Coordinates of C-alpha atoms in Angstrom, one line a residue:
M1 CA 149.8 155.9 25.3
R2 CA 152.7 154.7 23.0
K3 CA 152.0 153.9 19.5
K4 CA 153.0 150.4 18.2
Q5 CA 155.4 150.1 15.4
A6 CA 153.3 149.0 12.5
Q7 CA 152.2 149.7 9.2
I8 CA 148.2 149.0 8.5
L9 CA 146.5 149.7 5.1
I10 CA 142.7 149.8 5.1
V11 CA 141.0 149.1 1.8
D12 CA 137.4 150.3 1.1
D13 CA 135.5 152.2 -1.3
Q14 CA 133.3 154.0 1.1
E15 CA 135.0 156.9 2.3
E16 CA 133.4 157.2 5.8
I17 CA 134.4 153.4 6.5
L18 CA 138.0 154.7 5.8
F19 CA 138.0 158.0 7.9
S20 CA 136.3 156.0 10.7
A21 CA 138.7 153.1 10.7
K22 CA 141.8 155.4 10.1
M23 CA 140.7 157.9 13.2
I24 CA 140.4 154.7 15.7
L25 CA 143.8 152.9 14.3
K26 CA 146.1 155.7 14.3
K27 CA 145.9 156.1 17.9
H28 CA 147.4 152.9 18.4
F29 CA 149.5 152.4 15.3
E30 CA 152.3 154.1 13.9
T31 CA 151.6 154.3 10.2
I32 CA 147.9 153.9 8.8
F33 CA 147.4 153.8 4.7
T34 CA 144.1 154.1 3.1
A35 CA 143.0 153.2 -0.3
N36 CA 139.5 153.6 -1.7
S37 CA 140.2 151.3 -4.3
P38 CA 142.0 147.8 -4.4
K39 CA 143.7 148.6 -7.6
K40 CA 146.2 150.7 -5.4
I41 CA 147.1 147.6 -3.3
I42 CA 149.9 146.6 -5.5
S43 CA 151.7 149.8 -5.7
I44 CA 151.1 150.4 -1.9
L45 CA 152.9 146.9 -1.2
N46 CA 155.5 147.4 -3.6
E47 CA 156.5 150.6 -1.8
N48 CA 155.9 149.9 2.0
E49 CA 156.4 146.9 4.2
I50 CA 152.8 146.6 5.5
D51 CA 152.2 144.5 8.2
V52 CA 148.5 144.3 8.0
V53 CA 145.7 144.9 5.3
L54 CA 142.3 145.4 6.3
L55 CA 140.5 144.4 3.3
D56 CA 136.6 145.0 2.3
M57 CA 135.1 142.2 0.3
N58 CA 132.9 144.2 -2.3
Y59 CA 133.6 147.1 -4.4
R60 CA 131.1 147.2 -7.2
I61 CA 127.5 148.1 -6.8
G62 CA 125.4 145.0 -7.7
F63 CA 128.4 142.8 -6.9
E64 CA 128.2 141.6 -3.4
D65 CA 129.1 138.0 -3.5
G66 CA 132.7 138.8 -1.9
R67 CA 134.6 137.2 -5.0
E68 CA 136.8 140.3 -5.3
G69 CA 137.9 140.3 -1.8
I70 CA 138.7 136.8 -2.4
H71 CA 140.7 137.9 -5.4
W72 CA 142.7 140.6 -3.9
L73 CA 143.3 138.3 -0.8
K74 CA 145.4 136.0 -3.3
E75 CA 147.2 138.8 -4.7
I76 CA 148.1 139.9 -1.5
K77 CA 149.5 136.7 -0.5
T78 CA 151.4 136.4 -3.7
L79 CA 152.8 139.9 -3.6
S80 CA 153.9 140.1 0.1
P81 CA 153.6 136.6 2.0
Q82 CA 154.4 138.2 5.3
T83 CA 151.2 140.6 5.2
V84 CA 148.6 139.4 7.3
V85 CA 144.9 140.0 5.9
I86 CA 141.9 140.8 7.9
L87 CA 138.4 140.8 5.6
M88 CA 135.8 143.1 6.5
T89 CA 132.4 141.9 5.5
A90 CA 128.7 142.8 6.6
F91 CA 126.6 140.5 8.9
G92 CA 125.1 137.8 6.4
K93 CA 128.0 137.5 4.4
I94 CA 130.1 135.4 6.7
D95 CA 130.1 132.5 4.5
T96 CA 132.7 134.0 2.1
A97 CA 135.0 135.5 4.7
V98 CA 135.1 132.1 6.2
E99 CA 136.1 130.9 2.7
G100 CA 138.8 133.5 2.9
I101 CA 140.1 132.3 6.0
K102 CA 140.5 128.9 4.6
M103 CA 142.5 130.7 1.7
G104 CA 144.8 132.2 4.0
A105 CA 143.1 135.3 5.6
F106 CA 143.9 135.8 9.3
D107 CA 140.4 136.8 10.6
Y108 CA 137.6 138.7 9.7
V109 CA 135.8 141.6 11.2
L110 CA 132.0 142.7 10.7
K111 CA 130.7 145.8 9.7
P112 CA 129.7 147.8 11.7
W113 CA 132.2 146.9 14.1
H114 CA 133.1 147.2 17.9
N115 CA 136.1 149.5 18.1
E116 CA 137.6 147.3 20.9
K117 CA 137.0 144.0 18.8
L118 CA 138.8 145.5 15.8
L119 CA 141.9 146.7 17.8
E120 CA 142.3 143.0 19.2
T121 CA 141.8 141.8 15.9
I122 CA 144.6 143.8 14.5
E123 CA 146.8 143.7 17.3
K124 CA 147.1 139.8 16.7
A125 CA 147.3 140.2 13.0
V126 CA 150.5 142.6 13.9
L127 CA 152.0 140.0 15.7
E128 CA 151.4 137.3 13.3
S129 CA 153.1 139.3 10.7
R130 CA 156.0 139.6 12.8
K131 CA 156.0 136.0 13.4
K132 CA 155.9 135.9 9.2
S133 CA 158.6 138.4 9.0
K134 CA 161.1 136.6 11.4
K135 CA 160.6 133.4 9.2
Q136 CA 160.7 135.1 6.1
T137 CA 164.2 136.8 6.9
V138 CA 165.8 133.1 7.4
I139 CA 164.5 131.4 4.1
T140 CA 167.7 130.8 1.8
D141 CA 167.4 130.5 -2.2
E142 CA 168.1 126.8 -1.2
K143 CA 165.0 126.4 0.8
R144 CA 162.7 128.5 -1.7
Y145 CA 163.8 126.7 -4.7
F146 CA 163.7 123.1 -5.1
V147 CA 165.7 121.9 -8.3
G148 CA 166.3 118.2 -8.0
T149 CA 169.0 115.9 -9.9
S150 CA 167.2 114.8 -13.2
P151 CA 169.0 116.1 -16.3
K152 CA 165.9 118.0 -17.8
I153 CA 165.6 120.1 -14.7
K154 CA 169.0 120.6 -14.2
Q155 CA 169.1 121.7 -17.6
A156 CA 166.2 124.1 -17.3
Y157 CA 167.8 125.7 -14.2
S158 CA 171.0 126.2 -15.8
I159 CA 169.6 127.9 -18.7
A160 CA 167.5 130.3 -16.3
E161 CA 170.6 131.3 -14.6
R162 CA 172.4 132.3 -17.6
V163 CA 169.3 134.1 -19.1
A164 CA 168.4 135.7 -15.9
K165 CA 171.7 137.8 -16.3
T166 CA 170.4 139.5 -19.4
E167 CA 167.1 141.5 -20.4
A168 CA 165.9 138.6 -23.0
N169 CA 162.1 138.0 -22.7
V170 CA 161.4 134.5 -21.5
L171 CA 158.7 132.0 -22.5
V172 CA 158.1 129.1 -19.9
L173 CA 156.4 126.2 -21.3
G174 CA 155.2 123.0 -19.3
E175 CA 151.9 121.1 -18.0
N176 CA 150.0 122.5 -15.2
G177 CA 151.6 122.4 -11.8
T178 CA 155.1 122.2 -12.9
G179 CA 156.1 125.2 -11.1
K180 CA 156.4 127.8 -13.7
Y181 CA 155.4 130.8 -11.5
V182 CA 158.3 129.6 -9.1
F183 CA 160.7 129.2 -11.8
A184 CA 160.0 132.8 -13.3
E185 CA 160.5 134.2 -9.9
Y186 CA 163.6 132.2 -9.9
I187 CA 164.8 134.1 -12.8
H188 CA 163.6 137.5 -11.4
Q189 CA 165.8 137.0 -8.3
N190 CA 168.8 136.0 -10.2
S191 CA 168.3 139.2 -12.3
Q192 CA 169.6 142.6 -11.9
R193 CA 166.0 143.5 -11.1
K194 CA 166.1 141.2 -8.0
D195 CA 165.4 144.3 -5.7
Q196 CA 162.5 145.7 -8.2
P197 CA 158.8 144.3 -8.0
F198 CA 157.8 141.2 -9.3
V199 CA 154.2 141.4 -10.6
H200 CA 152.4 138.3 -11.4
V201 CA 149.3 138.5 -13.9
D202 CA 146.9 135.3 -14.6
L203 CA 145.7 136.1 -17.9
G204 CA 143.5 133.3 -17.5
S205 CA 141.4 134.5 -15.2
L206 CA 141.2 138.1 -16.6
S207 CA 137.7 138.6 -18.6
D208 CA 137.8 140.5 -21.9
N209 CA 136.3 143.8 -20.2
L210 CA 139.2 143.9 -17.4
F211 CA 141.9 143.0 -19.6
E212 CA 143.2 146.7 -20.5
S213 CA 142.1 148.1 -17.4
E214 CA 144.0 145.7 -15.2
L215 CA 146.9 145.7 -17.4
F216 CA 147.4 149.0 -18.6
G217 CA 145.6 151.3 -16.1
Y218 CA 142.9 153.8 -16.6
A219 CA 142.2 157.6 -16.0
K220 CA 139.7 158.9 -13.7
G221 CA 136.1 159.0 -15.2
A222 CA 137.4 156.5 -18.3
F223 CA 134.3 154.2 -17.4
T224 CA 131.4 154.3 -14.6
D225 CA 133.6 153.0 -11.6
A226 CA 136.9 154.8 -12.4
K227 CA 136.9 157.4 -9.6
V228 CA 140.7 157.9 -9.6
D229 CA 143.4 157.5 -11.7
T230 CA 144.8 153.9 -11.3
A231 CA 148.3 152.6 -12.5
G232 CA 147.9 148.9 -14.2
R233 CA 149.9 146.1 -13.7
F234 CA 152.6 146.9 -16.3
E235 CA 153.5 150.3 -14.3
A236 CA 153.0 148.5 -11.1
A237 CA 156.2 146.5 -12.5
S238 CA 158.0 149.5 -13.5
N239 CA 162.0 148.5 -13.3
G240 CA 161.2 144.9 -12.3
T241 CA 159.5 142.0 -13.8
I242 CA 156.0 141.2 -14.9
F243 CA 155.0 137.5 -15.2
L244 CA 152.3 137.0 -17.6
D245 CA 150.9 133.7 -16.5
E246 CA 148.6 131.4 -19.2
I247 CA 149.5 133.9 -21.9
G248 CA 148.1 131.3 -24.3
N249 CA 144.8 131.9 -23.2
I250 CA 144.3 135.5 -24.4
P251 CA 141.8 136.0 -27.0
L252 CA 143.0 136.8 -30.6
H253 CA 141.5 140.5 -30.7
L254 CA 143.4 141.5 -27.6
Q255 CA 146.8 139.9 -28.5
A256 CA 147.3 143.2 -30.8
K257 CA 147.2 145.3 -27.9
L258 CA 149.5 143.5 -25.9
L259 CA 151.7 143.2 -28.7
H260 CA 151.8 147.0 -29.2
V261 CA 153.0 147.5 -25.8
L262 CA 155.7 145.0 -26.0
Q263 CA 156.8 146.6 -29.3
T264 CA 156.7 150.1 -28.3
K265 CA 157.8 149.6 -24.7
T266 CA 155.1 151.9 -23.8
V267 CA 151.6 152.0 -22.2
T268 CA 148.5 154.2 -22.5
R269 CA 145.9 154.0 -19.8
L270 CA 142.5 153.7 -20.6
G271 CA 140.9 157.4 -20.9
E272 CA 144.2 158.9 -21.6
S273 CA 146.1 159.5 -25.3
K274 CA 149.7 160.1 -23.9
P275 CA 151.7 157.0 -23.9
R276 CA 153.8 156.2 -20.5
P277 CA 157.3 154.9 -21.0
L278 CA 158.0 151.3 -19.7
N279 CA 160.9 149.6 -18.3
V280 CA 160.0 146.0 -17.6
R281 CA 161.3 142.4 -18.2
I282 CA 158.9 140.1 -19.6
I283 CA 158.5 136.7 -18.6
S284 CA 155.5 134.6 -20.0
A285 CA 154.2 130.8 -19.4
T286 CA 151.9 128.3 -20.9
N287 CA 150.7 124.9 -20.7
C288 CA 149.4 124.8 -24.2
D289 CA 151.2 123.8 -27.5
I290 CA 151.7 127.7 -28.2
K291 CA 153.3 126.6 -32.0
A292 CA 150.0 124.6 -32.6
E293 CA 148.0 127.7 -31.7
V294 CA 150.1 130.0 -33.9
K295 CA 149.6 127.2 -36.6
N296 CA 145.9 127.2 -36.1
K297 CA 145.8 131.0 -36.2
T298 CA 144.6 131.4 -32.6
F299 CA 147.9 133.0 -31.3
R300 CA 149.9 135.6 -33.5
E301 CA 153.0 134.7 -34.6
D302 CA 154.6 137.9 -34.2
L303 CA 153.4 138.3 -30.2
L304 CA 155.4 134.7 -30.0
Y305 CA 158.5 136.1 -31.5
R306 CA 158.3 139.0 -28.9
I307 CA 157.6 136.7 -25.9
N308 CA 160.2 134.0 -26.5
T309 CA 163.7 135.5 -27.1
M310 CA 164.4 132.3 -24.9
E311 CA 162.2 129.4 -24.6
I312 CA 162.5 127.1 -21.8
N313 CA 160.6 123.6 -21.1
L314 CA 159.9 122.5 -17.5
P315 CA 159.7 118.8 -17.2
S316 CA 156.8 116.8 -15.7
L317 CA 157.3 114.7 -12.6
R318 CA 156.6 111.8 -14.7
E319 CA 160.0 113.1 -16.5
R320 CA 162.0 113.4 -13.6
K321 CA 161.1 110.3 -11.3
E322 CA 164.4 110.6 -9.4
D323 CA 163.2 113.8 -8.0
I324 CA 159.8 112.7 -6.6
F325 CA 160.8 111.5 -3.3
P326 CA 163.2 114.5 -2.4
M327 CA 160.6 116.9 -3.6
A328 CA 158.1 115.3 -1.5
H329 CA 160.2 115.5 1.5
F330 CA 161.0 119.3 0.3
I331 CA 157.2 120.0 0.4
L332 CA 156.5 118.5 3.7
E333 CA 159.2 120.4 5.4
Q334 CA 157.4 123.8 3.9
I335 CA 154.0 122.5 4.8
A336 CA 155.1 121.6 8.5
E337 CA 156.7 124.9 8.9
K338 CA 154.0 126.4 7.4
Y339 CA 151.7 124.8 10.4
N340 CA 154.6 125.3 12.9
Q341 CA 155.0 121.9 13.3
E342 CA 158.2 119.5 13.4
N343 CA 159.7 116.4 13.1
W344 CA 157.1 115.0 10.2
R345 CA 158.2 112.0 8.0
F346 CA 156.9 110.0 5.5
D347 CA 156.0 106.2 6.4
E348 CA 159.0 103.8 5.2
N349 CA 156.7 102.2 2.4
V350 CA 155.6 105.4 0.9
K351 CA 158.5 105.9 -1.5
P352 CA 157.7 103.3 -4.1
Y353 CA 154.2 104.5 -4.4
L354 CA 155.0 108.0 -4.6
E355 CA 157.5 107.0 -7.5
K356 CA 154.8 105.4 -9.3
Y357 CA 151.9 107.6 -8.9
P358 CA 151.3 109.5 -12.1
W359 CA 151.1 113.1 -10.9
K360 CA 148.8 114.7 -13.6
G361 CA 148.8 117.9 -11.7
N362 CA 152.5 117.8 -11.0
V363 CA 154.0 119.8 -8.0
R364 CA 150.7 121.3 -7.4
E365 CA 149.0 118.0 -7.0
M366 CA 151.8 117.1 -4.8
E367 CA 151.7 120.0 -2.9
N368 CA 147.7 119.5 -2.2
K369 CA 147.8 115.8 -1.4
I370 CA 150.9 116.0 1.4
E371 CA 148.9 119.5 2.9
R372 CA 146.0 117.4 3.2
A373 CA 147.9 114.0 4.4
L374 CA 149.6 116.3 7.1
I375 CA 146.3 117.5 8.5
L376 CA 144.8 113.9 8.7
A377 CA 147.8 111.8 9.5
D378 CA 148.5 110.8 13.2
N379 CA 151.9 110.7 15.3
N380 CA 153.7 113.0 12.8
T381 CA 154.1 110.2 10.0
I382 CA 152.4 110.2 6.5
S383 CA 151.4 106.7 5.1
V384 CA 150.3 106.1 1.7
T385 CA 146.4 106.1 2.9
D386 CA 147.1 109.7 4.0
L387 CA 148.4 110.6 0.9
D388 CA 145.2 109.0 -1.1
I389 CA 147.7 107.8 -4.0
L390 CA 146.6 104.1 -4.2
E391 CA 143.4 103.9 -6.5
F392 CA 145.1 104.7 -10.1
E393 CA 146.3 101.1 -11.1
E394 CA 143.3 100.4 -13.4
I395 CA 144.8 103.4 -16.1
Q396 CA 148.5 102.0 -15.8
E397 CA 149.3 98.7 -15.1
N398 CA 150.1 95.6 -17.0
D399 CA 151.8 92.5 -16.2
D400 CA 155.2 93.3 -17.5
N401 CA 155.2 96.6 -15.7
P402 CA 157.9 97.0 -13.3
L403 CA 155.8 99.1 -11.0
S404 CA 153.8 95.7 -10.7
E405 CA 156.5 93.8 -9.8
M406 CA 157.6 96.4 -7.4
E407 CA 154.3 96.4 -5.5
K408 CA 154.0 92.5 -5.6
S409 CA 157.6 92.3 -4.2
A410 CA 156.3 94.9 -1.2
I411 CA 153.3 92.8 -0.3
E412 CA 155.1 89.3 -0.3
K413 CA 157.7 90.8 2.1
A414 CA 154.9 92.5 4.4
L415 CA 152.9 89.3 4.5
F416 CA 155.8 87.4 5.4
K417 CA 156.9 89.9 7.9
N418 CA 153.3 89.8 9.5
H419 CA 153.1 85.9 9.1
G420 CA 150.5 86.4 6.5
N421 CA 148.2 88.6 9.0
I422 CA 145.9 90.5 6.8
S423 CA 145.1 93.3 9.0
K424 CA 148.6 93.9 10.0
T425 CA 149.8 93.7 6.4
A426 CA 147.1 96.2 5.1
E427 CA 148.0 98.8 8.0
E428 CA 151.8 98.9 7.4
L429 CA 151.2 98.9 3.5
G430 CA 148.7 101.7 4.0
L431 CA 145.7 99.5 2.5
S432 CA 142.5 99.0 3.2
R433 CA 141.8 95.2 3.8
A434 CA 139.8 94.8 0.6
S435 CA 142.5 96.8 -1.6
L436 CA 145.3 94.2 -0.1
Y437 CA 142.7 91.0 -0.9
R438 CA 142.2 92.4 -4.7
R439 CA 146.2 92.7 -4.8
I440 CA 146.7 89.4 -3.5
E441 CA 144.3 87.8 -5.9
K442 CA 146.1 89.9 -8.9
Y443 CA 149.5 88.8 -8.2
D444 CA 148.5 85.1 -7.2
L445 CA 149.7 85.4 -3.7
K446 CA 147.0 83.3 -2.0
N447 CA 149.7 80.7 -1.1
S448 CA 152.6 82.7 -0.4

C-alpha cells in the first residue's frame, strides 16, 4: 500500500495515545510528528508544513473543560491557516468539541477511537488542507491587505513600508478592531525577516502565572507539569518578528521582566540560569492611552521607550468614511471565498447605512456582521436587515444631521417608486413595517 504524501502532527500528553495513533497513521501517511505538550506546536509548525493536527483538548489534571484545546486551535489557525485541525475528546465532552468546530476545527474524534473512523476523518482533513493550500498560494498582498484611500490610513501604511525595512521596534495604537494584527503582519511581510516566523502573543489573555513560561519558556522540572524542556514565544520567533498584542494590559510587576529581555536581547527560561541570545524584531500594540498609563504610573516609561522607536496610529472606521463601502466589499469577497461561494453582492440601498453606522467595533465588527449576513441572506444579496445595522439612531441623530437628511431622501424616493406601498417600501429599504412607520413619523412624510 502506497503512503499518502501528508504531514500529520499528533498532540497529546499521554504517551500511549501518541504511540497508538502513530502506529496506525504511519502505515497510511508519509510523515507523522508527535508532541507530548502543546507548547511544542509553535516550533513544529514553524519548521514544517503540517497538513493536519490531531489535537487533544485537555493537558492538565483537574482541568478538563477543553479550554486549552480551544486556545491551541486558535494559535494553529493564526500560525498556519492552511493546517486542518481535528480535535480529540472523551465521550461526554462533545459540547466543547462542537464549539471548537464552530471556531474552525474540521472535525472531532472520540477517545477511544475506531481505527477506520480515525483514518477516514484524517484522509478527509488532508484533502481539505490541500484545498486550503491551493487557495493560499494564489492570495496576493493586494488580496490580503485592504489599505483604502483615506489620508490617515494611507499615511499609516506609508510609514509602515518605510519602517519595515529597518530593525526599529514599532508600537501600533488604535481602537479595538482597527486591524492592528493585520498591520503588524504587513510590516513583517515587507521586512527582511519575511521568510522567518511571525509569532503573535495576546498578552491580554495570559494570566500572571503563565506569563514567564509562555514568553520565556522553561526547563524540565521547573514546575510540576514541566515534563520536557520547552521554548517560549520569544525563542519561537527567533530571526523573525514577535507581535506583543495588548501590551498595555501587562501588570506592572511583570513589565520589568519584559523590559529586561528587550534591554539585554536575551531570554532565560524558567528553571535555568544561563541566558539565551535573541534575534527578534518587536512589534507591540494596544488600544489604551499608553501615555496616560505612563502618567498614572501603571505603565513603565522606560518600557514605553523600548517598544516605540516608531509609533503608528491606526484610524477608526469613523475617521475613514470613504473606505467603509470598499472595505465591506473586500470583506464580503473574503468571506464568500471562505465558504466557497461566488457572486455575492450588497443590496443597492446598503451603502448609505454602512457609511452612517458608528462601527464601534471597527473592522472586526464589520467582519462579524457581514459573515452573519452572508449566512442569513437569500439570493446572494445582502440587505440592511441582514446586516443588522438599523437600530442605532437614538444615539446619534438630530434634525441638522446630514445623515438624517440622507435617510429622509432615501425613504421619500422609495415611497414614490412604490406608489406609497408601505410593505414594498419597507422590503426595499430592509426595514420592518414598524421601523418604516417610525421614520415616516419622524420625517413627517405622512402626506408625501
